[in-house]
Tab-separated table of C-alpha atoms in Angstrom:
chain	number	residue	atom	x	y	z
I	1299	UNK	CA	25.594	-20.659	1.092
I	1300	UNK	CA	23.874	-22.604	3.577
I	1301	UNK	CA	20.212	-22.767	3.311
I	1302	UNK	CA	18.403	-21.704	6.395
I	1303	UNK	CA	15.091	-22.246	7.349
I	1304	UNK	CA	14.044	-18.423	7.296
I	1305	UNK	CA	15.304	-18.776	3.737
I	1306	UNK	CA	13.438	-21.522	2.736
I	1307	UNK	CA	10.270	-21.513	4.750
I	1308	UNK	CA	8.133	-20.878	1.692
I	1309	UNK	CA	9.996	-22.690	-0.849
I	1310	UNK	CA	9.615	-25.460	1.502
I	1311	UNK	CA	5.949	-25.117	1.900
I	1312	UNK	CA	5.730	-24.972	-1.901
I	1313	UNK	CA	8.036	-28.088	-2.397
I	1314	UNK	CA	5.807	-30.168	-0.132
I	1315	UNK	CA	2.742	-29.225	-2.026
I	1316	UNK	CA	4.261	-30.066	-4.937
I	1317	UNK	CA	5.426	-33.416	-3.577
I	1318	UNK	CA	1.495	-34.302	-2.573
I	1319	UNK	CA	0.850	-33.404	-5.923
I	1320	UNK	CA	3.392	-35.354	-7.846
I	1321	UNK	CA	1.727	-38.422	-5.997
I	1322	UNK	CA	-1.793	-37.506	-7.354
I	1323	UNK	CA	-0.467	-37.478	-10.708
I	1324	UNK	CA	1.592	-41.107	-10.130
I	1325	UNK	CA	-1.550	-42.629	-8.819
I	1326	UNK	CA	-3.154	-41.484	-11.954
I	1327	UNK	CA	-0.993	-42.605	-14.364
I	1328	UNK	CA	-1.012	-45.865	-12.444
I	1329	UNK	CA	-4.800	-46.070	-12.321
I	1330	UNK	CA	-5.144	-45.189	-16.061
I	1331	UNK	CA	-7.221	-42.131	-15.146
I	1332	UNK	CA	-7.943	-39.400	-17.949
I	1333	UNK	CA	-4.545	-37.953	-19.256
I	1334	UNK	CA	-6.100	-34.194	-19.288
I	1335	UNK	CA	-6.490	-34.332	-15.393
I	1336	UNK	CA	-3.069	-35.662	-14.744
I	1337	UNK	CA	-1.115	-33.069	-17.132
I	1338	UNK	CA	-3.214	-30.415	-15.371
I	1339	UNK	CA	-1.587	-31.541	-12.032
I	1340	UNK	CA	1.518	-32.406	-13.706
I	1341	UNK	CA	1.709	-28.622	-14.891
I	1342	UNK	CA	0.850	-27.487	-11.320
I	1343	UNK	CA	3.813	-29.589	-9.810
I	1344	UNK	CA	6.080	-28.047	-12.616
I	1345	UNK	CA	5.154	-24.670	-11.670
I	1346	UNK	CA	5.434	-25.275	-7.983
I	1347	UNK	CA	8.667	-26.601	-8.056
I	1348	UNK	CA	9.738	-23.658	-10.540
I	1349	UNK	CA	8.343	-20.962	-8.169
I	1350	UNK	CA	10.029	-22.771	-4.867
I	1351	UNK	CA	13.458	-22.371	-6.948
I	1352	UNK	CA	12.936	-18.680	-7.418
I	1353	UNK	CA	11.941	-18.212	-3.762
I	1354	UNK	CA	15.323	-19.732	-2.925
I	1355	UNK	CA	16.882	-17.398	-5.041
I	1356	UNK	CA	15.412	-14.459	-4.163
I	1357	UNK	CA	16.158	-15.597	-0.389
I	1358	UNK	CA	19.478	-15.702	-1.452
I	1359	UNK	CA	19.695	-12.539	-2.907
I	1360	UNK	CA	18.191	-10.755	-0.051
I	1361	UNK	CA	20.650	-12.541	2.513
I	1362	UNK	CA	23.868	-11.400	0.488
I	1363	UNK	CA	22.720	-8.116	0.146
I	1364	UNK	CA	22.213	-7.895	3.479
I	1365	UNK	CA	25.539	-8.654	4.364
I	1366	UNK	CA	27.234	-6.307	2.354
I	1367	UNK	CA	24.879	-3.521	3.652
I	1368	UNK	CA	26.325	-4.434	7.031
I	1369	UNK	CA	29.922	-4.383	5.230
I	1370	UNK	CA	30.740	-8.545	5.705
I	1371	UNK	CA	31.558	-10.792	2.711
I	1372	UNK	CA	28.541	-12.474	1.020
I	1373	UNK	CA	28.591	-16.240	1.125
I	1374	UNK	CA	27.544	-15.594	-2.855
I	1375	UNK	CA	28.660	-13.217	-5.350
I	1376	UNK	CA	25.919	-11.880	-7.582
I	1377	UNK	CA	27.203	-13.784	-10.404
I	1378	UNK	CA	27.162	-16.655	-8.880
I	1379	UNK	CA	23.554	-16.016	-7.938
I	1380	UNK	CA	22.546	-14.779	-11.455
I	1381	UNK	CA	23.993	-18.044	-12.708
I	1382	UNK	CA	21.760	-20.149	-10.532
I	1383	UNK	CA	18.788	-17.901	-11.483
I	1384	UNK	CA	19.335	-18.337	-15.168
I	1385	UNK	CA	19.626	-22.120	-14.649
I	1386	UNK	CA	16.082	-22.277	-13.207
I	1387	UNK	CA	14.753	-20.205	-16.059
């Protein structure tokens, strides 16, 4: 399934935010800053990336369900989407 802007907008926003947070973590490490602060930011990055993945899966599920409702063949099977979901979990 191709990633389309209407399917990935929210996920892309989360990933861009995570990129900024990750850059901040790298700077903290390079500057020798407090580990608690760096780890708190790193946890936020991890959570943002996970949520972006879940958003993409959810969008894909909706996209495939819409295709089935129209009588079209979905680009991915439910089993394929489930496998991707479980890879994130």
